[in-house]
PDB file of C-alpha atoms in Angstrom:
ATOM      1  CA  MET A 232       0.042  -0.127   0.192  1.00  0.00           C
ATOM      2  CA  PRO A 233       1.394   3.244  -0.776  1.00  0.00           C
ATOM      3  CA  GLU A 234       2.226   5.612   2.392  1.00  0.00           C
ATOM      4  CA  ILE A 235       3.136   9.221   3.158  1.00  0.00           C
ATOM      5  CA  THR A 236       5.962   9.812   5.958  1.00  0.00           C
ATOM      6  CA  LEU A 237       4.981  13.442   7.008  1.00  0.00           C
ATOM      7  CA  GLU A 238       8.125  15.974   8.760  1.00  0.00           C
ATOM      8  CA  SER A 239       8.540  15.212  12.066  1.00  0.00           C
ATOM      9  CA  ILE A 240       7.311  18.460  14.210  1.00  0.00           C
ATOM     10  CA  ALA A 241       9.093  19.959  16.933  1.00  0.00           C
ATOM     11  CA  PRO A 242       7.971  21.278  20.951  1.00  0.00           C
ATOM     12  CA  ASN A 243       7.983  25.369  19.726  1.00  0.00           C
ATOM     13  CA  ALA A 244      10.638  26.790  21.665  1.00  0.00           C
ATOM     14  CA  SER A 245       8.997  30.180  21.396  1.00  0.00           C
ATOM     15  CA  LEU A 246       6.046  28.058  23.953  1.00  0.00           C
ATOM     16  CA  THR A 247       9.067  26.876  26.091  1.00  0.00           C
ATOM     17  CA  LYS A 248      10.510  30.063  26.623  1.00  0.00           C
ATOM     18  CA  TRP A 249       7.243  31.139  27.662  1.00  0.00           C
ATOM     19  CA  TYR A 250       6.892  28.907  29.766  1.00  0.00           C
ATOM     20  CA  ARG A 251      10.372  29.279  31.577  1.00  0.00           C
ATOM     21  CA  GLU A 252       9.927  32.528  31.353  1.00  0.00           C
ATOM     22  CA  GLN A 253       6.224  31.913  33.488  1.00  0.00           C
ATOM     23  CA  MET A 254       7.706  30.192  36.023  1.00  0.00           C
ATOM     24  CA  GLN A 255      10.929  32.250  36.427  1.00  0.00           C
ATOM     25  CA  GLY A 256       8.554  35.655  37.128  1.00  0.00           C
ATOM     26  CA  MET A 257       7.046  33.673  40.313  1.00  0.00           C
ATOM     27  CA  MET A 258      10.613  33.055  41.422  1.00  0.00           C
ATOM     28  CA  ASP A 259      11.241  36.405  40.658  1.00  0.00           C
ATOM     29  CA  GLU A 260       8.089  38.194  42.909  1.00  0.00           C
ATOM     30  CA  MET A 261       8.733  35.917  45.708  1.00  0.00           C
ATOM     31  CA  ARG A 262      12.129  37.567  45.432  1.00  0.00           C
ATOM     32  CA  SER A 263      11.083  40.413  45.123  1.00  0.00           C
ATOM     33  CA  ASP A 264       8.400  40.339  48.184  1.00  0.00           C
ATOM     34  CA  LEU A 265      11.224  38.199  50.678  1.00  0.00           C
ATOM     35  CA  ILE A 266      14.336  41.223  50.104  1.00  0.00           C
ATOM     36  CA  GLN A 267      11.525  43.672  51.085  1.00  0.00           C
ATOM     37  CA  ASP A 268       9.692  41.832  53.826  1.00  0.00           C
ATOM     38  CA  VAL A 269      12.988  39.771  55.188  1.00  0.00           C
ATOM     39  CA  VAL A 270      16.520  40.899  54.095  1.00  0.00           C
ATOM     40  CA  LYS A 271      15.885  44.781  54.363  1.00  0.00           C
ATOM     41  CA  PRO A 272      14.289  45.308  57.682  1.00  0.00           C
ATOM     42  CA  MET A 273      17.316  43.000  58.942  1.00  0.00           C
ATOM     43  CA  ARG A 274      20.384  45.030  57.816  1.00  0.00           C
ATOM     44  CA  SER A 275      18.131  48.255  59.441  1.00  0.00           C
ATOM     45  CA  GLU A 276      19.396  46.928  63.063  1.00  0.00           C
ATOM     46  CA  ILE A 277      15.998  46.091  64.349  1.00  0.00           C
ATOM     47  CA  ALA A 278      15.668  45.492  67.610  1.00  0.00           C
ATOM     48  CA  MET A 279      16.916  42.223  68.887  1.00  0.00           C
ATOM     49  CA  ASP A 280      13.690  42.392  71.658  1.00  0.00           C
ATOM     50  CA  GLY A 281      11.283  40.008  70.239  1.00  0.00           C
ATOM     51  CA  ILE A 282      13.141  39.466  66.623  1.00  0.00           C
ATOM     52  CA  LEU A 283      12.341  35.265  66.716  1.00  0.00           C
ATOM     53  CA  ASP A 284       9.064  36.089  67.584  1.00  0.00           C
ATOM     54  CA  TRP A 285       8.705  39.018  64.007  1.00  0.00           C
ATOM     55  CA  MET A 286      10.640  36.772  61.776  1.00  0.00           C
ATOM     56  CA  GLY A 287       9.387  33.641  62.291  1.00  0.00           C
ATOM     57  CA  HIS A 288       5.651  35.852  61.799  1.00  0.00           C
ATOM     58  CA  VAL A 289       7.160  37.283  58.971  1.00  0.00           C
ATOM     59  CA  ILE A 290       8.224  34.399  57.316  1.00  0.00           C
ATOM     60  CA  ASP A 291       5.360  32.487  58.196  1.00  0.00           C
ATOM     61  CA  GLY A 292       3.239  35.580  56.491  1.00  0.00           C
ATOM     62  CA  LEU A 293       5.146  35.202  53.741  1.00  0.00           C
ATOM     63  CA  VAL A 294       5.144  31.599  52.851  1.00  0.00           C
ATOM     64  CA  SER A 295       1.092  31.357  53.339  1.00  0.00           C
ATOM     65  CA  ARG A 296       0.599  34.012  51.193  1.00  0.00           C
ATOM     66  CA  TRP A 297       2.902  32.299  48.685  1.00  0.00           C
ATOM     67  CA  GLN A 298       1.615  28.865  48.562  1.00  0.00           C
ATOM     68  CA  ASP A 299      -2.343  30.832  48.409  1.00  0.00           C
ATOM     69  CA  ARG A 300      -0.859  32.863  45.206  1.00  0.00           C
ATOM     70  CA  LEU A 301       0.893  29.662  43.556  1.00  0.00           C
ATOM     71  CA  ASP A 302      -2.312  27.821  43.971  1.00  0.00           C
ATOM     72  CA  LYS A 303      -4.211  30.222  41.037  1.00  0.00           C
ATOM     73  CA  LEU A 304      -1.394  31.394  39.540  1.00  0.00           C
ATOM     74  CA  SER A 305      -0.290  27.580  38.575  1.00  0.00           C
ATOM     75  CA  THR A 306      -3.839  26.506  36.929  1.00  0.00           C
ATOM     76  CA  GLN A 307      -3.146  30.357  35.319  1.00  0.00           C
ATOM     77  CA  VAL A 308      -0.255  29.069  33.735  1.00  0.00           C
ATOM     78  CA  ALA A 309      -0.448  25.106  33.149  1.00  0.00           C
ATOM     79  CA  GLN A 310      -4.568  26.467  31.162  1.00  0.00           C
ATOM     80  CA  GLU A 311      -2.319  28.885  29.426  1.00  0.00           C
ATOM     81  CA  LEU A 312       0.882  26.499  27.941  1.00  0.00           C
ATOM     82  CA  VAL A 313      -1.499  23.446  27.458  1.00  0.00           C
ATOM     83  CA  GLY A 314      -4.515  25.672  25.601  1.00  0.00           C
ATOM     84  CA  LYS A 315      -0.992  27.507  23.758  1.00  0.00           C
ATOM     85  CA  ALA A 316       0.813  24.077  22.742  1.00  0.00           C
ATOM     86  CA  LYS A 317      -2.465  22.273  21.540  1.00  0.00           C
ATOM     87  CA  THR A 318      -3.123  25.152  18.831  1.00  0.00           C
ATOM     88  CA  ASN A 319       0.820  24.971  17.870  1.00  0.00           C
ATOM     89  CA  TYR A 320       0.677  21.351  17.311  1.00  0.00           C
ATOM     90  CA  ASP A 321      -2.476  21.828  15.236  1.00  0.00           C
ATOM     91  CA  LYS A 322      -1.650  24.395  12.943  1.00  0.00           C
ATOM     92  CA  ARG A 323       1.517  22.734  12.995  1.00  0.00           C
ATOM     93  CA  LEU A 324       0.013  19.756  11.663  1.00  0.00           C
ATOM     94  CA  LEU A 325      -2.803  20.545   9.733  1.00  0.00           C
ATOM     95  CA  GLY A 326       0.290  23.096   6.723  1.00  0.00           C
ATOM     96  CA  ILE A 327       1.782  19.427   6.824  1.00  0.00           C
ATOM     97  CA  LEU A 328      -1.243  17.821   5.634  1.00  0.00           C
ATOM     98  CA  ARG A 329      -1.989  20.546   3.748  1.00  0.00           C
ATOM     99  CA  LYS A 330       0.951  20.584   1.669  1.00  0.00           C
ATOM    100  CA  ARG A 331       0.647  17.018   0.547  1.00  0.00           C
ATOM    101  CA  GLY A 332      -3.319  17.164  -0.509  1.00  0.00           C
ATOM    102  CA  PHE A 333      -4.830  16.981   2.095  1.00  0.00           C
ATOM    103  CA  THR A 334      -8.433  18.848   3.558  1.00  0.00           C
ATOM    104  CA  VAL A 335      -9.037  17.744   7.516  1.00  0.00           C
ATOM    105  CA  ASN A 336     -10.711  19.280  10.048  1.00  0.00           C
ATOM    106  CA  PHE A 337      -9.574  18.252  13.529  1.00  0.00           C
ATOM    107  CA  ARG A 338     -12.132  18.299  16.344  1.00  0.00           C
ATOM    108  CA  PRO A 339     -12.293  17.910  19.771  1.00  0.00           C
ATOM    109  CA  THR A 340     -12.261  14.496  20.782  1.00  0.00           C
ATOM    110  CA  LYS A 341     -12.268  12.441  23.803  1.00  0.00           C
ATOM    111  CA  TYR A 342      -9.109  11.224  23.947  1.00  0.00           C
ATOM    112  CA  MET A 343      -7.932  14.813  23.043  1.00  0.00           C
ATOM    113  CA  GLU A 344      -9.600  16.583  26.205  1.00  0.00           C
ATOM    114  CA  ASP A 345      -8.181  13.827  28.175  1.00  0.00           C
ATOM    115  CA  GLN A 346      -5.085  14.092  27.070  1.00  0.00           C
ATOM    116  CA  ALA A 347      -5.113  17.741  27.947  1.00  0.00           C
ATOM    117  CA  GLN A 348      -6.630  17.242  32.316  1.00  0.00           C
ATOM    118  CA  ILE A 349      -3.505  15.200  32.287  1.00  0.00           C
ATOM    119  CA  ALA A 350      -1.292  17.438  31.352  1.00  0.00           C
ATOM    120  CA  LEU A 351      -2.996  20.267  33.045  1.00  0.00           C
ATOM    121  CA  GLY A 352      -3.048  18.127  36.268  1.00  0.00           C
ATOM    122  CA  GLU A 353       0.565  17.301  35.644  1.00  0.00           C
ATOM    123  CA  ASN A 354       1.925  20.655  34.978  1.00  0.00           C
ATOM    124  CA  VAL A 355      -0.523  22.297  38.244  1.00  0.00           C
ATOM    125  CA  ALA A 356       1.386  20.489  40.621  1.00  0.00           C
ATOM    126  CA  LEU A 357       5.344  20.825  38.636  1.00  0.00           C
ATOM    127  CA  ILE A 358       4.751  24.791  39.225  1.00  0.00           C
ATOM    128  CA  LYS A 359       3.536  24.657  42.805  1.00  0.00           C
ATOM    129  CA  SER A 360       6.177  22.057  43.845  1.00  0.00           C
ATOM    130  CA  ILE A 361       8.931  24.331  42.088  1.00  0.00           C
ATOM    131  CA  GLY A 362       7.492  27.003  43.997  1.00  0.00           C
ATOM    132  CA  ASN A 363       6.960  24.768  47.282  1.00  0.00           C
ATOM    133  CA  GLU A 364      10.475  24.211  47.317  1.00  0.00           C
ATOM    134  CA  TYR A 365      11.819  27.881  46.573  1.00  0.00           C
ATOM    135  CA  LEU A 366       9.685  28.359  49.616  1.00  0.00           C
ATOM    136  CA  ASP A 367      10.757  25.858  51.553  1.00  0.00           C
ATOM    137  CA  LYS A 368      14.765  26.742  50.318  1.00  0.00           C
ATOM    138  CA  VAL A 369      14.244  30.479  51.338  1.00  0.00           C
ATOM    139  CA  ARG A 370      12.587  29.688  55.052  1.00  0.00           C
ATOM    140  CA  SER A 371      15.717  27.026  55.810  1.00  0.00           C
ATOM    141  CA  ALA A 372      18.051  30.237  54.412  1.00  0.00           C
ATOM    142  CA  VAL A 373      16.084  33.100  56.975  1.00  0.00           C
ATOM    143  CA  TRP A 374      17.122  30.462  60.206  1.00  0.00           C
ATOM    144  CA  ARG A 375      20.450  29.726  59.324  1.00  0.00           C
ATOM    145  CA  SER A 376      21.342  33.366  59.227  1.00  0.00           C
ATOM    146  CA  VAL A 377      19.617  34.078  62.188  1.00  0.00           C
ATOM    147  CA  LYS A 378      21.874  30.913  64.352  1.00  0.00           C
ATOM    148  CA  ASN A 379      24.580  32.900  62.529  1.00  0.00           C
ATOM    149  CA  GLY A 380      23.781  35.625  64.198  1.00  0.00           C
ATOM    150  CA  TYR A 381      22.032  37.629  61.764  1.00  0.00           C
ATOM    151  CA  ASP A 382      24.526  37.037  58.764  1.00  0.00           C
ATOM    152  CA  VAL A 383      23.150  38.977  55.948  1.00  0.00           C
ATOM    153  CA  GLU A 384      25.397  38.359  53.718  1.00  0.00           C
ATOM    154  CA  SER A 385      25.122  35.399  53.851  1.00  0.00           C
ATOM    155  CA  LEU A 386      21.685  35.259  53.524  1.00  0.00           C
ATOM    156  CA  ILE A 387      22.180  36.794  50.460  1.00  0.00           C
ATOM    157  CA  LYS A 388      24.774  34.406  48.666  1.00  0.00           C
ATOM    158  CA  GLN A 389      22.839  31.857  49.797  1.00  0.00           C
ATOM    159  CA  LEU A 390      18.802  33.332  48.100  1.00  0.00           C
ATOM    160  CA  LYS A 391      21.551  33.067  45.235  1.00  0.00           C
ATOM    161  CA  GLU A 392      22.715  29.832  45.123  1.00  0.00           C
ATOM    162  CA  ILE A 393      18.847  28.847  45.304  1.00  0.00           C
ATOM    163  CA  ASP A 394      17.343  31.184  42.723  1.00  0.00           C
ATOM    164  CA  GLY A 395      20.531  29.719  40.058  1.00  0.00           C
ATOM    165  CA  VAL A 396      19.017  25.897  41.982  1.00  0.00           C
ATOM    166  CA  THR A 397      15.682  27.334  40.712  1.00  0.00           C
ATOM    167  CA  ASP A 398      16.137  28.518  37.321  1.00  0.00           C
ATOM    168  CA  ARG A 399      17.975  25.820  36.083  1.00  0.00           C
ATOM    169  CA  ARG A 400      14.575  23.563  37.473  1.00  0.00           C
ATOM    170  CA  ALA A 401      12.844  25.227  35.663  1.00  0.00           C
ATOM    171  CA  LYS A 402      14.601  26.044  32.383  1.00  0.00           C
ATOM    172  CA  ASN A 403      14.768  21.724  32.445  1.00  0.00           C
ATOM    173  CA  ILE A 404      10.363  21.207  33.275  1.00  0.00           C
ATOM    174  CA  ALA A 405       9.838  23.508  30.645  1.00  0.00           C
ATOM    175  CA  LYS A 406      11.615  21.862  27.880  1.00  0.00           C
ATOM    176  CA  ASP A 407      10.545  18.437  29.646  1.00  0.00           C
ATOM    177  CA  GLN A 408       7.484  19.440  29.011  1.00  0.00           C
ATOM    178  CA  THR A 409       6.746  21.148  26.229  1.00  0.00           C
ATOM    179  CA  ALA A 410       8.019  17.864  23.885  1.00  0.00           C
ATOM    180  CA  LYS A 411       5.969  16.188  26.208  1.00  0.00           C
ATOM    181  CA  LEU A 412       2.369  17.947  25.007  1.00  0.00           C
ATOM    182  CA  ASN A 413       3.798  17.458  21.394  1.00  0.00           C
ATOM    183  CA  GLN A 414       3.785  14.311  22.122  1.00  0.00           C
ATOM    184  CA  ALA A 415       0.922  13.702  23.497  1.00  0.00           C
ATOM    185  CA  PHE A 416      -1.211  16.023  21.009  1.00  0.00           C
ATOM    186  CA  GLU A 417       0.040  14.016  18.711  1.00  0.00           C
ATOM    187  CA  LYS A 418      -0.247  10.908  19.440  1.00  0.00           C
ATOM    188  CA  ALA A 419      -4.392  12.153  19.892  1.00  0.00           C
ATOM    189  CA  ARG A 420      -4.280  13.790  16.359  1.00  0.00           C
ATOM    190  CA  ALA A 421      -2.726  10.805  15.051  1.00  0.00           C
ATOM    191  CA  GLU A 422      -5.550   8.517  16.542  1.00  0.00           C
ATOM    192  CA  GLU A 423      -8.483  10.553  14.936  1.00  0.00           C
ATOM    193  CA  LEU A 424      -6.675  11.016  11.342  1.00  0.00           C
ATOM    194  CA  GLY A 425      -6.731   6.259  11.658  1.00  0.00           C
ATOM    195  CA  ILE A 426      -2.983   7.207  11.292  1.00  0.00           C
ATOM    196  CA  LYS A 427      -1.100   3.675  13.082  1.00  0.00           C
ATOM    197  CA  GLU A 428       2.771   3.933  13.059  1.00  0.00           C
ATOM    198  CA  ALA A 429       5.380   6.686  12.613  1.00  0.00           C
ATOM    199  CA  ILE A 430       8.660   6.125  12.758  1.00  0.00           C
ATOM    200  CA  TRP A 431      11.515   7.004  15.822  1.00  0.00           C
ATOM    201  CA  LEU A 432      13.685   9.974  14.847  1.00  0.00           C
ATOM    202  CA  HIS A 433      15.912  10.682  17.604  1.00  0.00           C
ATOM    203  CA  SER A 434      17.046  14.263  18.331  1.00  0.00           C
ATOM    204  CA  SER A 435      20.409  15.195  18.861  1.00  0.00           C
ATOM    205  CA  ALA A 436      19.293  19.059  20.617  1.00  0.00           C
ATOM    206  CA  GLY A 437      20.449  18.096  24.147  1.00  0.00           C
ATOM    207  CA  ARG A 438      24.436  17.820  25.440  1.00  0.00           C
ATOM    208  CA  THR A 439      23.697  14.335  26.086  1.00  0.00           C
ATOM    209  CA  TYR A 440      21.512  10.996  25.053  1.00  0.00           C
ATOM    210  CA  ARG A 441      19.794   7.956  25.494  1.00  0.00           C
ATOM    211  CA  HIS A 442      22.055   5.451  23.578  1.00  0.00           C
ATOM    212  CA  ASP A 443      19.594   3.405  23.024  1.00  0.00           C
ATOM    213  CA  HIS A 444      17.573   6.391  22.153  1.00  0.00           C
ATOM    214  CA  VAL A 445      20.254   7.008  19.105  1.00  0.00           C
ATOM    215  CA  LYS A 446      20.282   3.434  18.224  1.00  0.00           C
ATOM    216  CA  ALA A 447      16.057   3.256  17.725  1.00  0.00           C
ATOM    217  CA  ASN A 448      16.463   6.239  15.123  1.00  0.00           C
ATOM    218  CA  GLY A 449      14.960   5.724  11.424  1.00  0.00           C
ATOM    219  CA  THR A 450      13.122   2.315  13.269  1.00  0.00           C
ATOM    220  CA  ARG A 451       9.538   2.159  12.370  1.00  0.00           C
ATOM    221  CA  TYR A 452       6.481   0.991  15.196  1.00  0.00           C
ATOM    222  CA  GLY A 453       3.298   0.972  15.782  1.00  0.00           C
ATOM    223  CA  ILE A 454       1.607   4.603  17.413  1.00  0.00           C
ATOM    224  CA  ALA A 455      -0.399   2.761  19.956  1.00  0.00           C
ATOM    225  CA  LYS A 456       1.747   0.862  21.225  1.00  0.00           C
ATOM    226  CA  GLY A 457       4.920   2.446  21.270  1.00  0.00           C
ATOM    227  CA  CYS A 458       8.818   2.091  19.924  1.00  0.00           C
ATOM    228  CA  PHE A 459      10.744  -0.972  22.272  1.00  0.00           C
ATOM    229  CA  ILE A 460      13.647   1.200  23.895  1.00  0.00           C
ATOM    230  CA  GLY A 461      15.854  -0.242  26.356  1.00  0.00           C
ATOM    231  CA  GLY A 462      13.348  -3.291  27.276  1.00  0.00           C
ATOM    232  CA  GLU A 463      10.352  -1.113  27.032  1.00  0.00           C
ATOM    233  CA  TRP A 464       7.624   0.603  25.141  1.00  0.00           C
ATOM    234  CA  ILE A 465       7.992   3.494  25.164  1.00  0.00           C
ATOM    235  CA  GLN A 466       6.807   6.882  23.453  1.00  0.00           C
ATOM    236  CA  PRO A 467       9.131   9.822  21.633  1.00  0.00           C
ATOM    237  CA  ALA A 468       9.305  12.575  24.481  1.00  0.00           C
ATOM    238  CA  GLU A 469       8.045  10.342  27.635  1.00  0.00           C
ATOM    239  CA  LYS A 470      10.702  10.166  29.010  1.00  0.00           C
ATOM    240  CA  ILE A 471      12.326  12.980  31.370  1.00  0.00           C
ATOM    241  CA  ASN A 472      14.079  15.426  29.374  1.00  0.00           C
ATOM    242  CA  CYS A 473      13.533  13.541  25.947  1.00  0.00           C
ATOM    243  CA  ARG A 474      13.501  15.081  23.401  1.00  0.00           C
ATOM    244  CA  CYS A 475      12.996  12.374  20.230  1.00  0.00           C
ATOM    245  CA  ARG A 476       9.891  12.934  18.047  1.00  0.00           C
ATOM    246  CA  ALA A 477       8.481  11.033  15.367  1.00  0.00           C
ATOM    247  CA  LYS A 478       6.787  11.111  12.068  1.00  0.00           C
ATOM    248  CA  LEU A 479       4.208  10.284  11.231  1.00  0.00           C
ATOM    249  CA  ILE A 480       3.169   8.349   8.316  1.00  0.00           C
ATOM    250  CA  ILE A 481      -0.193   7.678   6.514  1.00  0.00           C
ATOM    251  CA  GLU A 482      -0.821   5.083   4.534  1.00  0.00           C
ATOM    252  CA  ILE A 483      -2.625   5.775   1.096  1.00  0.00           C
ATOM    253  CA  PRO A 484      -5.873   3.203  -0.089  1.00  0.00           C
ATOM    254  CA  GLU A 485      -5.652   2.059  -3.336  1.00  0.00           C
ATOM    255  CA  SER A 486      -7.683   3.198  -5.962  1.00  0.00           C
TER     256      SER A 486
END
């Protein structure tokens, strides 16, 4: 049976950048609040009487305030991310199909909506986790500073280190999740279009790579089950930080 192999669709780099910036912006706001509420008062040589109670009250208030904000921000950012990813994938796939002479109108299938809801839940949890992890580290750093005689300079140094770790994690999450969203929507649209098979395409975008994923490059596999790699059936981008993609295969019925 004649067939057409479509071009692979890479995750949108602009969307990855946008997602990273949303998380980093959230951290910037937290840092700003911390400097205003904690660091500046510590530098102003506030009275020692009752300072522990004051510090505990300020830190607990900051954490509580931001945990409430995280509940709202995480949902807001995740919803926008999933919507942007779906729109971007559909637009690019439609463009590829039209160039090949196909006319398609996508529908809001249950499988597509299920994938969107799963992705939404995962990213809400991730955004909350990166925010809460930042708050926990900051709280520990503040109390270490208090224990060491209210060493403000040491606190600032620790905060910079925490910022660096958090920024790197935000960058990794953004890359990983946009790749996973791209693949999830691809699988959903393939099912809707009746596309059964694809070709595994290894990506050399990362600094490191999985040797078995490189070896699988060019392997034809069933989309429903995945590609058998490393002793298991997996989809492109399923593994953490996997940048591999798929080239969908359309079978053309003979007239």
